[in-house]
Short mmCIF file of C-alpha atoms in Angstrom, two decimals:
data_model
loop_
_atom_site.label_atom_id
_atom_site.label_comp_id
_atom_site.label_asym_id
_atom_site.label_seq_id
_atom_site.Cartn_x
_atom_site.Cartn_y
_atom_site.Cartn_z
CA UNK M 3 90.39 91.54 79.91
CA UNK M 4 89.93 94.48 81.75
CA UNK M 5 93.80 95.88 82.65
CA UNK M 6 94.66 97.77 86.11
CA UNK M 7 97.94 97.23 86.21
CA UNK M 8 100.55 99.50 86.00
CA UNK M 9 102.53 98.46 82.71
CA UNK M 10 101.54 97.57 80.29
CA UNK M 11 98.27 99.28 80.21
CA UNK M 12 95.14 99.42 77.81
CA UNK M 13 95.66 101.35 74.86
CA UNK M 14 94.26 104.46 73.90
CA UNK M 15 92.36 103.93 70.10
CA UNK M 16 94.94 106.25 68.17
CA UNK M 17 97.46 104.13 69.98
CA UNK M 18 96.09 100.40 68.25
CA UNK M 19 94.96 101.81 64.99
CA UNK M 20 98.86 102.29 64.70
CA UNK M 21 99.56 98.84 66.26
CA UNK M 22 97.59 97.21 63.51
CA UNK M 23 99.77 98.58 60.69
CA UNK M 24 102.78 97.65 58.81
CA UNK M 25 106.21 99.30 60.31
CA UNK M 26 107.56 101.72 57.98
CA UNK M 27 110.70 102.15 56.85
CA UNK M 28 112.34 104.82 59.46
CA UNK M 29 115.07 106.10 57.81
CA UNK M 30 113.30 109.27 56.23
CA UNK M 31 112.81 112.97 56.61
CA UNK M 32 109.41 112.25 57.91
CA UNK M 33 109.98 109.91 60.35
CA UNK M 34 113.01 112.36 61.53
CA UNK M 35 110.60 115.13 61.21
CA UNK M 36 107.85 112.96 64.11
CA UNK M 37 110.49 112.14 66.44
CA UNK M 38 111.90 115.72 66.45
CA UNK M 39 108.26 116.70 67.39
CA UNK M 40 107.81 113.99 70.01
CA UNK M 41 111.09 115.07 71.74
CA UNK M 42 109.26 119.11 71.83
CA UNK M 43 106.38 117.53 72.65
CA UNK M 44 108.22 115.55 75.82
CA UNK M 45 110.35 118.84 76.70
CA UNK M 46 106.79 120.55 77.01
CA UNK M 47 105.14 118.24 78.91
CA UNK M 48 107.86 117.53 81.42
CA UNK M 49 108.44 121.07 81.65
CA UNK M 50 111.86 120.90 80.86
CA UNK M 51 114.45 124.14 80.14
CA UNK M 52 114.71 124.87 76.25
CA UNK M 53 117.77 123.35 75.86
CA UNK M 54 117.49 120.75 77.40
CA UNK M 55 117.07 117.67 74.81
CA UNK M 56 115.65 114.41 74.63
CA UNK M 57 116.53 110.64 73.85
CA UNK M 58 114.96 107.70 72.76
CA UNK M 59 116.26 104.03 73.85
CA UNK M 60 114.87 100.68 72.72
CA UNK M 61 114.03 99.44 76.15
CA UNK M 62 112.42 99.18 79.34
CA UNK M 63 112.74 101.89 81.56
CA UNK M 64 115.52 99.89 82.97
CA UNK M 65 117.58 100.85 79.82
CA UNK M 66 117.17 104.25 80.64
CA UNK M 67 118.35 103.83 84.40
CA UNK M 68 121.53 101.96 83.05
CA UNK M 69 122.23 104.76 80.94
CA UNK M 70 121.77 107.27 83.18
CA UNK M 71 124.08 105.62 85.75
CA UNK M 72 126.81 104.35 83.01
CA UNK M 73 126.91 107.63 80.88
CA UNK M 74 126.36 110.39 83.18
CA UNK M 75 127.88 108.87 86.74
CA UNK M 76 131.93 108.14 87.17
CA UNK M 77 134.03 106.90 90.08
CA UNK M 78 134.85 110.60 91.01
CA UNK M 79 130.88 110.98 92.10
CA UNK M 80 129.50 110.07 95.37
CA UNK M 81 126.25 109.40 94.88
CA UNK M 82 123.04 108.85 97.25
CA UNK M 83 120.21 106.25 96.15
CA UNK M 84 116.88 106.78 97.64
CA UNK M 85 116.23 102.65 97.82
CA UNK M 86 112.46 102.12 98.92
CA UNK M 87 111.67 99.33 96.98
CA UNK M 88 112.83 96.76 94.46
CA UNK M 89 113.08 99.79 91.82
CA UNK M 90 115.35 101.72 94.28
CA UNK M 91 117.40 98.73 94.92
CA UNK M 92 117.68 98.41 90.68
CA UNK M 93 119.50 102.05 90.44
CA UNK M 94 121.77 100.19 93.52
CA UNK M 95 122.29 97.12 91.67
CA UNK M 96 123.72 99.15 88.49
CA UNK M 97 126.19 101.53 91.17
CA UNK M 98 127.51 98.57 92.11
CA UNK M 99 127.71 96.99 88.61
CA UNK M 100 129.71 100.17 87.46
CA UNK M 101 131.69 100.73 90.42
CA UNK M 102 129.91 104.03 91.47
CA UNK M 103 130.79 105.41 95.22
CA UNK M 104 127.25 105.59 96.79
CA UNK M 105 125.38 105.38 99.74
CA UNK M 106 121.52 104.01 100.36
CA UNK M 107 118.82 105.94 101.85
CA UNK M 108 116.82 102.94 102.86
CA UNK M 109 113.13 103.50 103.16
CA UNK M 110 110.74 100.98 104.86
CA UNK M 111 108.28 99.65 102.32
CA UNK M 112 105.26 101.52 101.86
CA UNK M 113 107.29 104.50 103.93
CA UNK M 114 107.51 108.39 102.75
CA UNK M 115 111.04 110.05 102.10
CA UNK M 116 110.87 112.49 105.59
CA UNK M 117 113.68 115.64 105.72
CA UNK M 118 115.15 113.79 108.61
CA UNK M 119 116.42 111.25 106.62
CA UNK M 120 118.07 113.82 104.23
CA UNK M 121 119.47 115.93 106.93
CA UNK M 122 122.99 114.11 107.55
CA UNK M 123 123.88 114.32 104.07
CA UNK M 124 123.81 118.39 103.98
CA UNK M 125 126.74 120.01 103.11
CA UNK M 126 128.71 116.88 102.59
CA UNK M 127 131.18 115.56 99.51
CA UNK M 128 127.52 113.94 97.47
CA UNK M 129 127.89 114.98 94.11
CA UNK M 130 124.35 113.09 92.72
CA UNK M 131 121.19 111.40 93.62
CA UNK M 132 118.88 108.78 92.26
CA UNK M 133 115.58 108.63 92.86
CA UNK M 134 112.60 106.71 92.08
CA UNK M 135 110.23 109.38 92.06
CA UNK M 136 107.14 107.06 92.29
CA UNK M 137 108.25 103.23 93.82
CA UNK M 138 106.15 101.63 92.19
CA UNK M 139 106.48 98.00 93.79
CA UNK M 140 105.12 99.96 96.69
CA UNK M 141 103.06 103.00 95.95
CA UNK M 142 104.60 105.32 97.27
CA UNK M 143 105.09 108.78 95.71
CA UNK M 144 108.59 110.67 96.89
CA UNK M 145 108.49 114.19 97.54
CA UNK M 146 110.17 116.16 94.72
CA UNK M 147 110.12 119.20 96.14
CA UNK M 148 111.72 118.57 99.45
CA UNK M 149 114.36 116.11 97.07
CA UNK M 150 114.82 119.00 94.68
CA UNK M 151 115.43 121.40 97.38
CA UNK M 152 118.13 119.46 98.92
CA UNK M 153 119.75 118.90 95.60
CA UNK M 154 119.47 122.66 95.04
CA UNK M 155 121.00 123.69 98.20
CA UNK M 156 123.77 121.16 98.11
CA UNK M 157 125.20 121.20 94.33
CA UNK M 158 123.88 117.78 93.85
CA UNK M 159 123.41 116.72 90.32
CA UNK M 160 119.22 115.20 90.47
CA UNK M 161 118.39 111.85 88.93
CA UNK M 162 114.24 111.32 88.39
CA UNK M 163 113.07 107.79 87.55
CA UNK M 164 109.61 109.14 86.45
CA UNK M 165 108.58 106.06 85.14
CA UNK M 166 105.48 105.46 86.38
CA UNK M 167 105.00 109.32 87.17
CA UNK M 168 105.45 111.40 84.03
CA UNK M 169 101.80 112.17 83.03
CA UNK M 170 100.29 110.88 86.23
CA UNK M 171 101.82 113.34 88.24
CA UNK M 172 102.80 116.93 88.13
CA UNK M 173 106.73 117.10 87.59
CA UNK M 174 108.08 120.51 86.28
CA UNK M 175 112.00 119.42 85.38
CA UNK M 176 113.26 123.13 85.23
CA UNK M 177 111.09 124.25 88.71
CA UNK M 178 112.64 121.35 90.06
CA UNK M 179 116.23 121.12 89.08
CA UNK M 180 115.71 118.22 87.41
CA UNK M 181 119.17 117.17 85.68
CA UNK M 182 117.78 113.71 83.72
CA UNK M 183 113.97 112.56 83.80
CA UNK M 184 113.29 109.33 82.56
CA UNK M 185 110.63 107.44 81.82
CA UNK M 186 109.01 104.73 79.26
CA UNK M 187 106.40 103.79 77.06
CA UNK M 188 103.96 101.62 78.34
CA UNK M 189 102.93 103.35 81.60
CA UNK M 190 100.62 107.13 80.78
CA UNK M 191 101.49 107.21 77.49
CA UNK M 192 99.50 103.75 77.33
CA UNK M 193 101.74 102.63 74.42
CA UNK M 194 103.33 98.93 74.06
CA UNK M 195 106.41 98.34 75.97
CA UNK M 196 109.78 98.71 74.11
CA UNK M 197 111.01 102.58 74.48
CA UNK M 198 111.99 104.54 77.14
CA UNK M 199 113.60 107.92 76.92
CA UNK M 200 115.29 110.49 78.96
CA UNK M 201 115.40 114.39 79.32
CA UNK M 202 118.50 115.84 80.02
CA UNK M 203 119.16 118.84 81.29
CA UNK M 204 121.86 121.17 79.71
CA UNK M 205 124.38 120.23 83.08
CA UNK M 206 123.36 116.72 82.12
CA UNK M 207 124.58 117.34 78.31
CA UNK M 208 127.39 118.48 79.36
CA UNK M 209 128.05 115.58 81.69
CA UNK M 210 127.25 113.47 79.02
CA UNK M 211 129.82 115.20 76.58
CA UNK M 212 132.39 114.50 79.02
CA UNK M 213 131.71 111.00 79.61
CA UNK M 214 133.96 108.10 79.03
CA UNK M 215 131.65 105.29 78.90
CA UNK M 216 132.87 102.29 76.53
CA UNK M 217 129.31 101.02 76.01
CA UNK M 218 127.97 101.10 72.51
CA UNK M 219 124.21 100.30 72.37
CA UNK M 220 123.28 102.42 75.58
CA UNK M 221 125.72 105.45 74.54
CA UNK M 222 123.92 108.84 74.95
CA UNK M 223 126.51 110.59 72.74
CA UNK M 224 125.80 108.48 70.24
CA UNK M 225 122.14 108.70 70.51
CA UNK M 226 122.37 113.14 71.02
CA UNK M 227 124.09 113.09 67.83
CA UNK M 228 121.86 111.28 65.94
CA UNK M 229 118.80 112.83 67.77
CA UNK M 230 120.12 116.15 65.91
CA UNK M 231 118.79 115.01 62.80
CA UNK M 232 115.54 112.76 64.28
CA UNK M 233 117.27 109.71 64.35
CA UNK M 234 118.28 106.83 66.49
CA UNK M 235 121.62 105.25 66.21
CA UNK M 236 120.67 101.62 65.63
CA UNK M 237 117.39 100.20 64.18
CA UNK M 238 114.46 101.50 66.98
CA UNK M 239 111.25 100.10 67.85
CA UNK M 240 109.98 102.63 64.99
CA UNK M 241 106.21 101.41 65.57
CA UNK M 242 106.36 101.99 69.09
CA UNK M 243 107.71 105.64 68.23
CA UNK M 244 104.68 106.21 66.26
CA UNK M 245 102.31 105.14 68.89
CA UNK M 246 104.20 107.81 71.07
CA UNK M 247 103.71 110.29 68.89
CA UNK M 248 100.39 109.67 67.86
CA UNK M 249 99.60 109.68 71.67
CA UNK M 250 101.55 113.07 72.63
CA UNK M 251 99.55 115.03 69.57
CA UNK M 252 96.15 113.26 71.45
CA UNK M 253 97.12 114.69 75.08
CA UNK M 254 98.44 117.97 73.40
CA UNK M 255 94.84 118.19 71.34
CA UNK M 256 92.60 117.45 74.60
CA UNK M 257 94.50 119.96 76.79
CA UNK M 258 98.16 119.20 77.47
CA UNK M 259 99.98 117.54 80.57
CA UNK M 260 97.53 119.19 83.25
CA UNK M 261 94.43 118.41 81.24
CA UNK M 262 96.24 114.58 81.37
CA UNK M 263 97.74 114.29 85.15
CA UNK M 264 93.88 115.94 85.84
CA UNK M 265 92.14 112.86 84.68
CA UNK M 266 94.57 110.76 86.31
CA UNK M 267 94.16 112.57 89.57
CA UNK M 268 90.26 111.83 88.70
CA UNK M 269 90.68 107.92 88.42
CA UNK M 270 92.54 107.55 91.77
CA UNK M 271 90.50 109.63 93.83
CA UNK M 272 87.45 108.25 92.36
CA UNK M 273 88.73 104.54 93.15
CA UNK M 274 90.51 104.93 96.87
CA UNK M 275 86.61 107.13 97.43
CA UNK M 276 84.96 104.21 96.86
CA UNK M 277 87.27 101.42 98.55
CA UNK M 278 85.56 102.15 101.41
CA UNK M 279 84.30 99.69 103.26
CA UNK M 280 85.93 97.24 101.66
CA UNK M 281 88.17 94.89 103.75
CA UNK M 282 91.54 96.31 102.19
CA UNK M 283 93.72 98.91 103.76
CA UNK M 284 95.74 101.56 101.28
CA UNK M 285 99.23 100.07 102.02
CA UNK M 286 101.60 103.33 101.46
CA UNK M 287 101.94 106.86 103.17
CA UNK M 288 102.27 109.04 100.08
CA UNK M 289 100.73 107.96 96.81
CA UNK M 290 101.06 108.84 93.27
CA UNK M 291 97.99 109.33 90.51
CA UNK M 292 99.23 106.41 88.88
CA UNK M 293 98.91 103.16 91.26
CA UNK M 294 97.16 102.62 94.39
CA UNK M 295 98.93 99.80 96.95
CA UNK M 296 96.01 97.88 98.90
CA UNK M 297 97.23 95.20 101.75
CA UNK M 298 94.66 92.62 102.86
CA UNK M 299 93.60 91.58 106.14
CA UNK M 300 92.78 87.97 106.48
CA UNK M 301 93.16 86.70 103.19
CA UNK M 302 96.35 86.18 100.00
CA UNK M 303 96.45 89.47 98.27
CA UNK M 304 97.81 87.25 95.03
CA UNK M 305 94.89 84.95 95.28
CA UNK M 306 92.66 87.62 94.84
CA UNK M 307 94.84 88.50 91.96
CA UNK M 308 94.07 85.30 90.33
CA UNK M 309 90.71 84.88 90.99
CA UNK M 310 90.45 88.80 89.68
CA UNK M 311 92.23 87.43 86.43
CA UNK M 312 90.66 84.21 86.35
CA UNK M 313 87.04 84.64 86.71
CA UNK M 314 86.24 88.20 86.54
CA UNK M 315 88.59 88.75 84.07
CA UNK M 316 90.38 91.88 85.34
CA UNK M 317 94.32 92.25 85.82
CA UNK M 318 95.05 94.01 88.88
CA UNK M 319 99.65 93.91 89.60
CA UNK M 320 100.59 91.22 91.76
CA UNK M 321 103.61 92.06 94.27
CA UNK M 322 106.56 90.36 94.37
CA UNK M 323 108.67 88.95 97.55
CA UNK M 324 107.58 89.45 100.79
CA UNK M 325 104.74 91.60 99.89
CA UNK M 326 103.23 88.82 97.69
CA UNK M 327 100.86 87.79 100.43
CA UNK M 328 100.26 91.17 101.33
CA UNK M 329 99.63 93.76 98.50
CA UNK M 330 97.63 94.03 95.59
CA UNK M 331 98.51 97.02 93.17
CA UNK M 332 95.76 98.48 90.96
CA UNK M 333 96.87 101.36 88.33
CA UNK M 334 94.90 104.36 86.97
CA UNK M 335 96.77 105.02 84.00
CA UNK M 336 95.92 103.94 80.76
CA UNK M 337 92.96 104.09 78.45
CA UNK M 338 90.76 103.66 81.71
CA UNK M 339 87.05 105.45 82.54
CA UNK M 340 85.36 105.57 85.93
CA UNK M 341 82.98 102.86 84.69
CA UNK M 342 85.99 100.82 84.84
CA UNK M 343 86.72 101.51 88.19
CA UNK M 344 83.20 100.68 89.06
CA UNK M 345 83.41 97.29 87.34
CA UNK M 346 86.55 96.47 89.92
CA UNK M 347 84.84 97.76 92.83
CA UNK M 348 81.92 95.71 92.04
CA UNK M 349 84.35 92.54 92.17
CA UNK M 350 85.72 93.38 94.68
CA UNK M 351 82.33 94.20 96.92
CA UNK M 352 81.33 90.24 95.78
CA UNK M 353 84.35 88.80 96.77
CA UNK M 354 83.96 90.22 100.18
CA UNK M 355 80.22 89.55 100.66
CA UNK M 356 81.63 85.56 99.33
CA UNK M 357 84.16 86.26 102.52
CA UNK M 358 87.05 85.14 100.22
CA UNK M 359 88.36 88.86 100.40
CA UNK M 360 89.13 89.65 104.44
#
């Protein structure tokens, strides 16, 4: 199968030559030694501050939102949630489920973040603000630096879900007052699901330090203190960790996080270029490296889906809900080549001339 969606995505070789071996034992100077490296290796790439520091969760990028929002968030915040999508309604979800004063910037689908909609929250009691940097059930691509401004300017403690974004897109944490990036494994890194991980900034530390969350599995003092000697507090997904690292040494050897968003940047423009012509319509205003959202005219975007997966093989993401008629979501992350794209395009060019995509 030939895999264009968004998570998981094909694997890079170093990444399954690591797969096919037996987990180590993880409880060792050199396994403390790699994940010490990985979390430099992270800090570097996400441009983060030097003291900033970096955790590792066994989970789905959703862990890392829960923690986030559990550890670092209190019922003395007032929080705004930029809610665009069914990822922005997930960082609602948890304020609710931890009793978290907030308010929702509601975006229409497939609709940009515009300084208008910021505007009546200048200069008002908002203490923090979660974003989805890239909504990735719809494409679209936030603006972080017209969000980091208005953080800036207004004391407001930042939040990035970079999920789909960190190494598809250019995010500099420090430039852009980043307090906590997350993100996870099986997105750029092109490793299997099962870790995500967060970069906190040294207000977030201190947040953290302060906190009095109960939890004990998603506890970020717990996991800082044991990061401070390479560890995790409870058994990790130590093969996944590998993959990670094995993977960050790769982008670090072929050029570092530019060299990597570059290629990205590559795949996209290469694929929406040639989508021309074709019967589908890019569905969002704003779009990240990662994903591009196509809506359909005349025809079910998720039976082209399965007759994509079914007969030509290839995965493209089905959408969810209301858009599940409508959009079709193809990725450009992963261990994907422009001869890819062209295999997709070619599918796609038959199914129109067969008039079943319209």
């Amino acid at each position: 199968m030939l895999n264009f969606t968004v998570g998981p995505v094909q694997s890079f070789e170093e990444v399954k030559r690591i797969g096919a071996q037996d987990v180590p034992y993880f409880r060792t100077s050199e396994f403390s030694g790699l994940l010490l490296e990985s979390e430099e290796l992270i800090k570097e790439f996400a441009c983060a501050q030097e003291d900033a520091r970096c955790v590792f969760l066994s989970g789905s990028g959703t862990a890392s939102m829960e923690a986030a929002v559990a550890n670092l968030l209190s019922d003395k915040d007032n929080v705004i949630v930029i809610n665009g999508g069914s990822f922005g309604e997930r960082f609602v979800e948890l304020c609710k489920r931890y009793e978290i004063p907030h308010t929702e910037i509601r975006c229409a689908s497939g609709k940009a973040l515009t300084c208008d909609r910021l505007r009546p929250f200048e200069k008002k009691s908002y203490t923090a603000l979660l974003v989805n940097l890239h909504e990735t059930s719809t494409g679209v691509l936030y603006d972080l630096p017209m969000i980091s401004r208005f953080c800036h300017d207004n004391g407001i403690f930042l939040v990035v879900d970079a999920v789909s974004s960190f190494l598809a897109d250019e995010i500099e944490m420090e430039k852009s007052h980043i307090d906590v990036l997350l993100s996870g494994s099986q997105k750029a890194l092109g490793c299997p699901p099962g870790i995500s991980f967060l970069v906190l900034s040294r207000r977030a530390l201190n947040r953290a330090a302060d906190s009095r969350y109960k939890g004990l599995y998603l506890n970020l003092q717990s996991a800082l203190k044991n990061m401070e000697r390479g560890q995790t507090p409870y058994t990790p997904a130590v093969g996944t960790l590998l993959q990670i690292h094995a993977r960050l040494l790769k982008i670090r050897e072929l050029g570092g996080v530019k060299t990597e968003v570059e290629r990205v940047r590559k795949l996209a423009k290469h694929f929406r270029e040639n989508m021309c012509g074709l019967p589908l319509d890019i569905y969002s205003e704003r779009m990240s490296n990662a994903m591009t959202a196509v809506s359909t005219r005349k025809c079910s975007a998720y039976e082209i889906f399965r007759i994509l997966k079914n007969e030509y093989g290839i995965w493209v993401c089905p959408n969810g809900g209301e858009l599940a008629e409508k959009v079709f979501r193809i990725g450009h992350i992963g261990n994907l080549t422009i001869a890819d794209n062209n295999k997709l395009l070619a599918a796609l060019r038959e199914l129109a001339e067969k008039r079943i995509l319209r």
